[in-house]
XYZ file of C-alpha atoms in Angstrom:
593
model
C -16.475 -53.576 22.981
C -14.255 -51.137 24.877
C -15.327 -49.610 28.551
C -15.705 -46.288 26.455
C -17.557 -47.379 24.016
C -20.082 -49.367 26.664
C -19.909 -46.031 28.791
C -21.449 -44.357 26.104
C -24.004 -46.891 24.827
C -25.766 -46.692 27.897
C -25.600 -42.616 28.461
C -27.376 -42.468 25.152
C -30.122 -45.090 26.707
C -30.862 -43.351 29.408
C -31.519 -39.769 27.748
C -33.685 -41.966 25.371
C -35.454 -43.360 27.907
C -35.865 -40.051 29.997
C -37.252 -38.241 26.919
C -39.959 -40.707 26.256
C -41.079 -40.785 29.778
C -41.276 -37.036 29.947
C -43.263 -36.973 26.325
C -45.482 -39.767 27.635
C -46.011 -37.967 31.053
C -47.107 -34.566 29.023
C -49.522 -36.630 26.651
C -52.997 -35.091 28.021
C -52.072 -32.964 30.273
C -53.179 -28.960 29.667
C -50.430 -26.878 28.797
C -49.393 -23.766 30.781
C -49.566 -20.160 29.963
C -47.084 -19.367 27.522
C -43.600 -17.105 29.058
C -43.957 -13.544 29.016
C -40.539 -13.094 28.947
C -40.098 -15.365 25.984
C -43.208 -13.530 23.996
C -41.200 -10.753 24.155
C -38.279 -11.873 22.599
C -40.406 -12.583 19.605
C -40.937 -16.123 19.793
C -44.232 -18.088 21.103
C -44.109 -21.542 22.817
C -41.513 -24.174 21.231
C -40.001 -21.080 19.357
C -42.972 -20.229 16.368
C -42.578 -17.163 15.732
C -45.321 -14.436 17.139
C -47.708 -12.739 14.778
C -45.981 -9.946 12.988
C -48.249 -7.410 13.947
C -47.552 -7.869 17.716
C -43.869 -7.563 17.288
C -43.708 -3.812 15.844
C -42.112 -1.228 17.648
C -42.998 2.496 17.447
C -39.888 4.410 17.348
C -39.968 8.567 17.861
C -37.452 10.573 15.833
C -38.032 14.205 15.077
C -41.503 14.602 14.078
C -41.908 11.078 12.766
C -42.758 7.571 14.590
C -41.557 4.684 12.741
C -42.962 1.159 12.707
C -39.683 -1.317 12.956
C -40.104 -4.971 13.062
C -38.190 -6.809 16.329
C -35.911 -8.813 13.657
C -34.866 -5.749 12.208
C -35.808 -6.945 9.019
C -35.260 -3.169 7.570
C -31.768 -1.698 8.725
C -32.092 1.480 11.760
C -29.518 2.893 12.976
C -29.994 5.634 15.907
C -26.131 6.538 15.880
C -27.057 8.239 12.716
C -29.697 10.635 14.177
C -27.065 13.289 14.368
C -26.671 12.934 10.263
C -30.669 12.703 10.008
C -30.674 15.941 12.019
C -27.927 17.859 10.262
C -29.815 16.852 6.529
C -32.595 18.568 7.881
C -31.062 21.630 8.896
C -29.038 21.700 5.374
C -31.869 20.872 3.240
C -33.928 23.300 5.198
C -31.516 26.234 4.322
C -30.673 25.196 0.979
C -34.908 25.290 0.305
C -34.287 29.076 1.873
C -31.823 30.320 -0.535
C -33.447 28.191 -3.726
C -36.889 29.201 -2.541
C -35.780 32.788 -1.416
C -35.034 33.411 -4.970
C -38.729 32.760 -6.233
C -39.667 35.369 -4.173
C -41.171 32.567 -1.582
C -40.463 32.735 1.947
C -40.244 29.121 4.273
C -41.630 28.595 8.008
C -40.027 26.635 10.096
C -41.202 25.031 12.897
C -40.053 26.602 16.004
C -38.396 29.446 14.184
C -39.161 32.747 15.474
C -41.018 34.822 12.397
C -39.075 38.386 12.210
C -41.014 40.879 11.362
C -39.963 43.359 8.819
C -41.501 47.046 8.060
C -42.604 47.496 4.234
C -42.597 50.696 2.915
C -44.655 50.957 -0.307
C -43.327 54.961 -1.953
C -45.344 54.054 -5.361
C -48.498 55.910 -5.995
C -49.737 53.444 -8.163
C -53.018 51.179 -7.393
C -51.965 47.719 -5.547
C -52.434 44.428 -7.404
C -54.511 42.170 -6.466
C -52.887 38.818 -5.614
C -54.859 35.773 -6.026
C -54.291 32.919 -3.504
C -51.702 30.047 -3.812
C -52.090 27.127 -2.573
C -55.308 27.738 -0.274
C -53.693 30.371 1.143
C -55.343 34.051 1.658
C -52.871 36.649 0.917
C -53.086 39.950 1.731
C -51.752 42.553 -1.584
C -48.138 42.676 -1.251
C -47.847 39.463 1.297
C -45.382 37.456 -0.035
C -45.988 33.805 -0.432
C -45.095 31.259 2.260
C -44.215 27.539 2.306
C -45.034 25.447 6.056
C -43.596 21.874 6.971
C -45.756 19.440 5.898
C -47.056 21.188 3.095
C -46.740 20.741 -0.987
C -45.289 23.397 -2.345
C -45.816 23.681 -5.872
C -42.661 25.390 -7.274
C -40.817 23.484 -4.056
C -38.046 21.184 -3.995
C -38.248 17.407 -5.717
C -36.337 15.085 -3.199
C -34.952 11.368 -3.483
C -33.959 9.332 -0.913
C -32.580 5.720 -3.193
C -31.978 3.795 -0.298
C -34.897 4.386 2.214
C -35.417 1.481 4.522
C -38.046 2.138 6.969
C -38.385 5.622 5.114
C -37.644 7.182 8.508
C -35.101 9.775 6.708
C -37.967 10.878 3.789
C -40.525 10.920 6.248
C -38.617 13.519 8.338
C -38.320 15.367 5.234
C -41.995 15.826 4.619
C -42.846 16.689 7.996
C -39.535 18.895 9.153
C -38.736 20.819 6.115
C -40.834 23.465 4.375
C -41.095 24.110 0.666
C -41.199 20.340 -0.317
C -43.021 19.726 -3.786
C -42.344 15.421 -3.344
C -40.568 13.302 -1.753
C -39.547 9.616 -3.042
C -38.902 7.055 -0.668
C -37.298 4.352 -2.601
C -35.581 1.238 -1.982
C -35.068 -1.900 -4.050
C -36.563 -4.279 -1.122
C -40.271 -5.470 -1.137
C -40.424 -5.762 2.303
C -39.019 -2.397 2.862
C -41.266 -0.431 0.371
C -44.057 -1.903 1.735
C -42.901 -1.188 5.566
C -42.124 2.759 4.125
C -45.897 2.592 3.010
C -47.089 1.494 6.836
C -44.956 4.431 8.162
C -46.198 6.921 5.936
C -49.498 6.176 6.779
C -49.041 6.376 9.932
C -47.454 9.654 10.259
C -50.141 11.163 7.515
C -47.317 12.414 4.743
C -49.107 10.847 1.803
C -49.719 13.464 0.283
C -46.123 14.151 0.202
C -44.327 10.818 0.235
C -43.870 8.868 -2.895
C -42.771 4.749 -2.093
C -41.078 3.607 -4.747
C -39.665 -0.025 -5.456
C -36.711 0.375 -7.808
C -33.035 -0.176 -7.962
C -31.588 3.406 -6.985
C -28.963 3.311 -10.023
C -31.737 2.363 -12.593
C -34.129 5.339 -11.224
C -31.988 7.701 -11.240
C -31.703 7.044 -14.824
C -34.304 7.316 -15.593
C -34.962 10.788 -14.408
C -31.551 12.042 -16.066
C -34.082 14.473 -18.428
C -33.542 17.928 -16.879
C -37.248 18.221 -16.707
C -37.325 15.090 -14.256
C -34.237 15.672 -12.351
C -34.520 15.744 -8.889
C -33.316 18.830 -6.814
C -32.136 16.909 -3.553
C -30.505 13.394 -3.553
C -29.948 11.723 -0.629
C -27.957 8.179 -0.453
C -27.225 6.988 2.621
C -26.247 3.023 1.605
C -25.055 0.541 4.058
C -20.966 0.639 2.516
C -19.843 2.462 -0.163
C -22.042 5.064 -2.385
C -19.545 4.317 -5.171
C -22.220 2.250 -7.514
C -24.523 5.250 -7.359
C -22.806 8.163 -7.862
C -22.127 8.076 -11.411
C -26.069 8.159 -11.963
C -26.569 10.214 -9.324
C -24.318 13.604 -10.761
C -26.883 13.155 -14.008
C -29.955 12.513 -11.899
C -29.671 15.937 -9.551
C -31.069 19.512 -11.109
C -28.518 22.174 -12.057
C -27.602 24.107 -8.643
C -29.423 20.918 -7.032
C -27.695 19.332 -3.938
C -26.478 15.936 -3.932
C -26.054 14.773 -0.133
C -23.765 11.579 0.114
C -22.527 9.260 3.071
C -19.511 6.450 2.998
C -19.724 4.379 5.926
C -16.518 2.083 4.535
C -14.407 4.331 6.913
C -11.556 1.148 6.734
C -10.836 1.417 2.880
C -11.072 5.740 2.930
C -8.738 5.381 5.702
C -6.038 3.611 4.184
C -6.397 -0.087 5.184
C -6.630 -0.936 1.349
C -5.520 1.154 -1.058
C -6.665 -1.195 -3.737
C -9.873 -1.567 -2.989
C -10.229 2.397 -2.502
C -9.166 2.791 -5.945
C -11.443 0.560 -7.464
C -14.244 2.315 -5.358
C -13.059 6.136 -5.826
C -10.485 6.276 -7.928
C -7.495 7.111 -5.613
C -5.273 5.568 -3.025
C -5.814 6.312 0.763
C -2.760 6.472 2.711
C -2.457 5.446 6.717
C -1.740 9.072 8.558
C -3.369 11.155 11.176
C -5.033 13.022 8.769
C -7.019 9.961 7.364
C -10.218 11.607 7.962
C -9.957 14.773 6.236
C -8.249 12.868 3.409
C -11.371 10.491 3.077
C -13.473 13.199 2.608
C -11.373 14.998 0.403
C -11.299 11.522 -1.553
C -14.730 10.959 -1.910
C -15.281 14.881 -2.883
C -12.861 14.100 -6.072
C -14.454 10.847 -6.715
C -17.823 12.756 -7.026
C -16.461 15.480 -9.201
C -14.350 12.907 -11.739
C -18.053 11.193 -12.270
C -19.909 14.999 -12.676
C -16.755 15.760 -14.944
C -17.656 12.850 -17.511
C -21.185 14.752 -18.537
C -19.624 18.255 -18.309
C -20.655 18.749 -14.662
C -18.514 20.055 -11.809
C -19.254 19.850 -7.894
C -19.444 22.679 -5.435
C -18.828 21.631 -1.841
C -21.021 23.118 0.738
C -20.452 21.105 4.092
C -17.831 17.881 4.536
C -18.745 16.461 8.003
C -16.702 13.478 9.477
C -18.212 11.905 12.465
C -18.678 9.015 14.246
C -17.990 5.741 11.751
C -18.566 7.803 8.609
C -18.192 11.132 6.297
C -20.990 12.926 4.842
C -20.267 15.221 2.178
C -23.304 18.271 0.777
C -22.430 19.088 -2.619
C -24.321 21.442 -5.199
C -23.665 19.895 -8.744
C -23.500 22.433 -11.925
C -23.321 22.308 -15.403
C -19.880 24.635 -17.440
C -17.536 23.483 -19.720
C -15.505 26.015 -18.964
C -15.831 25.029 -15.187
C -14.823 21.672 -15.956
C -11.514 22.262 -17.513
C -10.377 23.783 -14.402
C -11.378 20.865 -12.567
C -7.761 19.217 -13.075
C -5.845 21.808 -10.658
C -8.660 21.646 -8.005
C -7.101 17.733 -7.539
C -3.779 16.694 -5.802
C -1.515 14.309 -5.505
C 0.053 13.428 -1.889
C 3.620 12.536 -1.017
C 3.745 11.773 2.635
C 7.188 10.786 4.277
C 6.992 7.266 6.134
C 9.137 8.115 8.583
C 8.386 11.649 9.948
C 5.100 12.014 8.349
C 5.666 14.976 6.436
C 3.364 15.746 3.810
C 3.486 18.047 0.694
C 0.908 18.066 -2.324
C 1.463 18.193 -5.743
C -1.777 19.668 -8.377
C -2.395 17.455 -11.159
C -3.266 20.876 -13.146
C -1.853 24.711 -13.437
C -4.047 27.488 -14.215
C -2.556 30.636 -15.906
C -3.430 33.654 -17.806
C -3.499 34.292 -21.386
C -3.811 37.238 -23.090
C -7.180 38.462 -23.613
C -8.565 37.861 -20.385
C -8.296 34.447 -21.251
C -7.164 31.272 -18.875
C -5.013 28.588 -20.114
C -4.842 25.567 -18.471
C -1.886 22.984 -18.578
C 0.189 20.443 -16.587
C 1.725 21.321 -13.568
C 4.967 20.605 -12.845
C 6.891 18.291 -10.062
C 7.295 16.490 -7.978
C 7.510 18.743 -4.945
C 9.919 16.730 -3.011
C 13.100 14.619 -3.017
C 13.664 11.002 -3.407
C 14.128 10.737 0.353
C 12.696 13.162 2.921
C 14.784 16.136 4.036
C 14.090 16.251 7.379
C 14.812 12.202 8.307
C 16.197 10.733 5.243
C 13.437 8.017 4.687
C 11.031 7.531 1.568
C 7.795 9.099 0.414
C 4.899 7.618 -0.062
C 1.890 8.567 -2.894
C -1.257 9.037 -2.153
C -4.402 10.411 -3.901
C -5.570 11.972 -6.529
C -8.177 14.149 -3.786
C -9.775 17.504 -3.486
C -7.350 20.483 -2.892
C -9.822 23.344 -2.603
C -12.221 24.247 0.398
C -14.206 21.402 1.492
C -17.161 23.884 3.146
C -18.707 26.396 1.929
C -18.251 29.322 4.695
C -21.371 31.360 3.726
C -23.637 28.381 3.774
C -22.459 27.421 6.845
C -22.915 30.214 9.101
C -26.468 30.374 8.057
C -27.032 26.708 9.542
C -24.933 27.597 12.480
C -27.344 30.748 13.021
C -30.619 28.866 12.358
C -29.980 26.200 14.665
C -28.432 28.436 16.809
C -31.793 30.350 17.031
C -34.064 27.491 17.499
C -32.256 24.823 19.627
C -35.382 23.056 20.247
C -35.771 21.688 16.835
C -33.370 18.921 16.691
C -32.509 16.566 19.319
C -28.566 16.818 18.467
C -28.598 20.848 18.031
C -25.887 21.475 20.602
C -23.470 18.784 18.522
C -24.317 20.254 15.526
C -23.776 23.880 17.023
C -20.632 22.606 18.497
C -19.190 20.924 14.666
C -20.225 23.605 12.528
C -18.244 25.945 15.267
C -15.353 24.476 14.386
C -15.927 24.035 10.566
C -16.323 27.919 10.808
C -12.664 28.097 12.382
C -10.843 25.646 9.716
C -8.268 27.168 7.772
C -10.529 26.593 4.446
C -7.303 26.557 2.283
C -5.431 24.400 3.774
C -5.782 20.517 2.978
C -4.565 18.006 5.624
C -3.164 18.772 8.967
C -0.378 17.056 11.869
C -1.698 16.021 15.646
C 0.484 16.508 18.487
C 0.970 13.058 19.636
C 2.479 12.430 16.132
C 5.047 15.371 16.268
C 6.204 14.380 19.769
C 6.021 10.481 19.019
C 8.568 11.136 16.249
C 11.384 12.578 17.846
C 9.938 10.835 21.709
C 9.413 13.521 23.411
C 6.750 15.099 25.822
C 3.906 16.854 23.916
C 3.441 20.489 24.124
C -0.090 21.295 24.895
C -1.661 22.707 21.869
C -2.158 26.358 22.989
C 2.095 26.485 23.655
C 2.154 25.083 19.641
C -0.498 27.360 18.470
C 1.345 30.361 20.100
C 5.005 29.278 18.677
C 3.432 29.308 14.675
C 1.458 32.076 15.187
C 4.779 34.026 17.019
C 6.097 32.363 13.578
C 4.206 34.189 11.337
C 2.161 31.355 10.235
C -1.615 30.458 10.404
C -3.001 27.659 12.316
C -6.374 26.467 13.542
C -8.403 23.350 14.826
C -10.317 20.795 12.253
C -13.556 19.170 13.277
C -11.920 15.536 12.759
C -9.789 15.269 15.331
C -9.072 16.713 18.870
C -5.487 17.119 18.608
C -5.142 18.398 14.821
C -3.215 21.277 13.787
C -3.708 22.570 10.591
C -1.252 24.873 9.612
C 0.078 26.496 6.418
C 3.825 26.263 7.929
C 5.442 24.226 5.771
C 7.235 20.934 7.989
C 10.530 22.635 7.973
C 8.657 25.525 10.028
C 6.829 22.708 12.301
C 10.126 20.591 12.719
C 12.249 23.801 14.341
C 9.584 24.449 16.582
C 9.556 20.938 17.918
C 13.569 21.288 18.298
C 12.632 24.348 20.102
C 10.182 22.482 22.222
C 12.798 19.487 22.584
C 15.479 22.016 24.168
C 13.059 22.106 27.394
C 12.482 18.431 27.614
C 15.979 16.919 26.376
C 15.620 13.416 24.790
C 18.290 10.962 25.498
C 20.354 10.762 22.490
C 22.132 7.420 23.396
C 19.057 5.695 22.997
C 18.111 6.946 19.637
C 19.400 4.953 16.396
C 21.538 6.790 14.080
C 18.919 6.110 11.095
C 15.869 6.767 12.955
C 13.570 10.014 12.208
C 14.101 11.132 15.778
C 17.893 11.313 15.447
C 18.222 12.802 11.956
C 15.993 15.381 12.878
C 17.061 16.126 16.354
C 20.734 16.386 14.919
C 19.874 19.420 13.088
C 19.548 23.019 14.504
C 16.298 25.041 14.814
C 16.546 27.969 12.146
C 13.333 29.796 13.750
C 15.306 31.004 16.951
C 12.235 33.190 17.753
C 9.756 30.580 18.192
C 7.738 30.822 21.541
C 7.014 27.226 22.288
C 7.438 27.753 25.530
C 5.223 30.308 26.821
C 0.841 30.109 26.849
C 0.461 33.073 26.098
C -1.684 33.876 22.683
C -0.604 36.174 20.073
C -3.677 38.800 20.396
C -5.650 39.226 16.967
C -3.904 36.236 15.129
C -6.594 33.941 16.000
C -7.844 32.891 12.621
C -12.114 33.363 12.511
C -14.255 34.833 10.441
C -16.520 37.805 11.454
C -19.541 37.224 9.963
C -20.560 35.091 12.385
C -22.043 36.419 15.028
C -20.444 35.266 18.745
C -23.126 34.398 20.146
C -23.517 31.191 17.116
C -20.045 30.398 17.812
C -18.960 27.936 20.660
C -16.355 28.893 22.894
C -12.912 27.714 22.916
C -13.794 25.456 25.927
C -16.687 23.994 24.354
C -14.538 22.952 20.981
C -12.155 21.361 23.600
C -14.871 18.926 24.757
C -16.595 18.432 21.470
C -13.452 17.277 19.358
C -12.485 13.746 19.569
C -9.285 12.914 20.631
C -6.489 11.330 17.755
C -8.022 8.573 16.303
C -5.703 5.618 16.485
C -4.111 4.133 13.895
C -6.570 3.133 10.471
C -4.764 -0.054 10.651
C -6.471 -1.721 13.812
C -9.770 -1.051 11.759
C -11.002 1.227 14.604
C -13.025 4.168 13.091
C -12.724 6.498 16.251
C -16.249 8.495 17.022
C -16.545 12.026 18.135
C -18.408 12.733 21.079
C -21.286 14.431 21.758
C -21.249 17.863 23.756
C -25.246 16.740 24.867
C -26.115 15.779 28.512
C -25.298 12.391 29.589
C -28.916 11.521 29.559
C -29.765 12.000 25.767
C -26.048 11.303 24.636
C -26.842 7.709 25.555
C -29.592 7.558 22.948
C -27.163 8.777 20.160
C-alpha cells in the first residue's frame, strides 16, 4: 500500500473515531436551547423545518397586508410596486369614465370631493329616489361608489395569475366601483394562501379565489354576458399563452392590462424565439424598448383581429425589467380591416443605425365616402444604406400608431397629481406620465446621442444643443419615457446626419484613423446640406417646444425633474442587461422599490 493511500486510511479513522466519541459523550446529556438566530432562518435544531405558522411574514402594500411564507413558496416581487400602483390609478380612472357614463360617481380615498352647484329651472315635482345599495339619497343626489364597496352595475375584474393575491386584494380595497374581483391562480398552495390574505384584510365580500388554469377560465367566460371588464396578467415570462383567450374573455370597451417580463427576447437577443412568442422579430438598437412595446401591442391586436376585435392603446409603460401595456379591446369589422396599415415593418441600417418603416397596409378613399384598403407599396429604402453604404436589416411586423392615449393620460397625471398621498410611488408615476404627455405620439422609434456620436467618434452634443439644431431645422423633436438620452424626431436620418456633420465641424475627428469602409468615414465624407443648423448654440427655439395644453402645469414635471427621472441609454440588449429607470422618490423609500 502506497504512503498516500496509508495517509488516508488513517485520516478517515480518526474522524470515525472522533464522531463516535462526541455521539457517545452527548448520549444523556440535556440538550441546549435551540439558536435564535437559526429559528429565524426557518429551520429548528438539526435543520427540521419550523412550524409553518411561525414563519409568515406580514407584508404592508397600499391598503393591504399580505401573509408570505419565508421560502417564498408564492412569488413577491416589491420592484413591481410601482406597476401595482400605476394599475390602480388606471383602473381607478377607467371605473370613472365607464362608471361616469351610468350616471354613477366614484370616491376615492384621499381625493378631495369638489363640490358643484345644481341648479334645478324645472317646475315640475322632484322624484323620489329610492336607495341603492344601503345608501340614503337625497332627490337629485346622484349615486356614489366607495373603495371597498360592491357596486352592483361596477366593474368585473380578473387577475389569472394571482399568487399571494396581493394585486386583487389592492383592487378591492383601493379602487371604487368594483362589482368582483377573481383572484385566480392554477397553484393549490397559492389559492389557498390568497384565501388567508383575504381574510385577513376583510375583502370577502369582494374577492373571489379561484383555482383554475388562467387560459381555460378565460374560456370559459368568452359569453359576452360573462366577460370580464378588467383583465389583469402579470405572469412570471411571457403573457404570450394567454392572450389569445384573453382578447375573447374581456367586455367590449373593457381593458385588458398586460406585462412581459422576457425583456431579453423583446429586445432582440432572439429573434426566433420572439417570433414564436409574438409573431415578429426584435432587432438589437437603442430603441429596443419602445420597439418591445410596440411588439407586444401588435401581437395583442393580431390575436383580437382573429374574432373580429381590434385594440385601443391607452398607456405603454416601459420600466424597470419589463413593459406594461393598458389596452381597451372592441368589437368592428370595419375596424379590423384597417388594422393592416396600423402595423410596420422595420429596416434598420447595421452600420449607422438608420431606421425607416414600411406599413404592411394603405388606406385610401373611394368614392362614396367609402375607404378602400390595399397593399402598400415598398420597400422604403435601398439595398445598401445611403448614408454609409452597409446593409439593412428587417425587423417587425409592430404597432405604428400612438402607443398612449393622450386624453386618458392627463386624467391619471391630474388625479395623482391631486392626491399624492395615495400611492407610495406617486412622484415616479407623476414624473413617467410627464414625459408620456411630451412624446411625439406619431412618431414610432427614436436615436440616443451616444449612438449618433459613437458612429462617426465624436464628442456628444448635449441634448438641448441637438434639440435646438432640429427644431432651428424645422423639425419636431421630444424626449420618450424609455430612455434618458432618446430623441425622437420626425427628421428623417438625412436631416439628423447633417446636423451631426454640423456638430463634427466644432470637434474635428481625425480622418487618418478612420477606415475608408467604415460608417464614420462614408458619412463624414459627405457635406452637410442643412447649412442653417444651430448645433452649436443652447439656446431654445421659443414656442417650438412640442406639449400639449390641456394639461395643466402644475401636473406636469419640470424639465429638470424629467432630467433626473429618465434612465440613462440602456446598454446594449446583447449583454442581457435590461437597464431600470430610476426613481425620482427620496433615497429612503427608493430603497424599498
Amino acid at each position: 500500500m502506497s504512503h498516500a493511500r496509508i495517509a488516508l486510511w488513517l485520516n478517515l479513522s480518526l474522524r470515525s473515531a472522533r464522531s463516535l466519541c462526541r455521539a457517545r459523550l452527548m448520549e444523556g446529556q440535556p440538550q441546549g436551547p435551540p439558536n435564535p438566530a437559526v429559528m429565524e432562518n426557518g429551520t429548528g435544531p438539526c435543520g427540521e423545518e419550523r412550524p409553518r405558522e411561525v414563519q409568515e411574514t406580514i407584508v404592508t402594500e397600499g391598503a393591504a397586508k399580505i401573509a408570505f411564507p419565508s421560502a417564498n413558496e408564492v412569488f413577491y416581487n416589491p420592484v413591481q410596486e410601482f406597476n401595482r400602483d400605476l394599475t390602480c390609478a388606471v383602473i381607478t380612472e377607467f371605473a370613472r369614465i365607464q362608471l361616469g357614463a351610468k350616471g354613477i360617481q366614484i370616491k376615492v380615498p384621499g381625493e378631495k370631493e369638489m363640490q358643484k352647484v345644481i341648479v334645478d329651472l324645472s317646475e315640475q315635482e322632484e322624484e323620489k329616489v329610492e336607495p341603492k345599495g344601503g345608501e340614503n339619497l337625497a332627490p337629485g343626489e346622484p349615486q356614489t361608489a366607495a373603495a371597498g364597496e360592491i357596486c352592483e352595475e361596477g366593474l368585473r375584474v380578473l387577475e389569472g395569475l394571482a399568487a399571494s393575491g396581493l394585486r386583487s386584494i389592492r383592487f378591492a380595497r383601493e379602487v371604487p366601483g368594483l362589482r368582483s374581483v377573481v383572484a385566480n391562480d392554477a397553484s393549490a398552495r397559492a389559492v389557498d394562501l390568497i384565501r388567508q390574505n383575504v381574510q385577513l384584510n376583510h375583502v370577502a365580500h369582494l374577492v373571489q379565489p379561484s383555482q383554475a388554469d388562467a387560459r381555460m377560465l378565460m374560456s370559459q367566460h368568452q359569453r359576452v354576458s360573462e366577460r370580464f371588464d378588467v383583465i389583469d396578467l402579470d405572469p412570471y415570462g411571457s403573457p404570450a399563452p394567454f392572450l389569445d383567450t384573453a382578447v375573447q374573455a374581456v367586455s367590449e370597451g373593457g381593458l385588458l392590462c398586460v406585462t412581459c417580463t422576457d425583456m431579453a427576447v423583446l429586445a432582440g437577443n432572439s429573434g426566433e424565439t420572439c417570433y414564436s412568442k409574438y409573431g415578429a422579430m426584435a432587432l438589437k438598437s437603442r430603441a429596443c424598448h419602445e420597439m418591445a412595446l410596440r411588439i407586444v401591442l401588435h401581437s395583442l391586436d393580431l390575436r383580437a383581429n382573429c374574432y373580429q376585435r381590434f385594440v385601443v392603446p391607452l398607456l405603454s409603460i416601459s420600466a424597470d425589467f419589463y413593459v406594461r401595456v393598458f389596452v381597451r379591446v372592441f368589437t368592428g369589422q370595419a375596424k379590423v380591416k384597417a388594422s393592416a396599415s396600423k402595423q410596420a415593418l422595420v429596416f434598420q441600417c447595421v452600420g449607422c443605425g438608420a431606421f425607416h418603416l414600411q406599413r404592411l397596409g394603405k388606406t385610401s378613399g373611394a368614392p362614396g365616402g367609402r375607404v378602400k384598403f390595399s397593399a402598400a407599396c415598398g420597400p422604403p429604402v435601398a439595398p445598401e444604406c445611403e448614408h454609409c453604404g452597409q446593409r439593412h436589416q428587417l425587423g417587425g411586423p409592430m404597432w405604428a400608431e400612438p402607443i398612449h392615449d393622450l386624453d386618458f393620460v392627463g386624467r391619471i397625471l391630474e388625479a395623482v397629481s391631486a392626491n399624492p398621498s395615495r400611492f407610495h410611488t406617486s412622484e415616479r408615476i407623476r414624473g413617467v406620465l410627464s414625459v408620456i404627455t411630451e412624446e411625439l405620439p406619431d412618431v414610432p422609434l427614436y436615436y440616443t446621442l451616444d449612438q449618433l456620436s459613437s458612429t462617426i467618434h465624436c464628442n456628444t452634443p448635449s441634448l438641448l444643443q441637438l434639440r435646438s439644431a432640429l427644431l432651428h431645422a424645422g423639425f419636431r423633436v421630444s424626449l420618450s419615457h424609455a430612455c434618458k438620452n432618446a430623441v425622437k424626431t420626425d427628421a428623417p436620418p438625412s436631416a439628423l446626419w447633417d446636423i451631426m456633420r454640423c456638430w463634427e465641424k466644432q470637434c474635428p475627428v481625425k480622418r487618418e484613423r478612420l477606415s475608408d469602409t467604415s460608417p464614420a468615414f462614408r458619412i463624414l465624407s459627405m457635406e452637410p446640406r442643412y447649412g442653417h443648423a444651430c448645433v452649436g448654440g443652447d439656446r431654445p427655439v421659443p414656442g417650438r417646444r412640442h406639449t400639449h395644453a390641456h394639461l395643466p402645469t402644475q401636473t406636469r414635471a419640470s424639465s429638470s425633474e424629467i432630467q433626473n427621472l429618465l434612465p440613462s441609454s440602456p446598454p446594449c440588449p446583447c449583454h442581457l442587461q435590461p437597464w431600470s429607470p430610476p426613481s425620482v422618490l427620496p433615497t429612503a423609500a427608493r430603497g424599498h422599490l
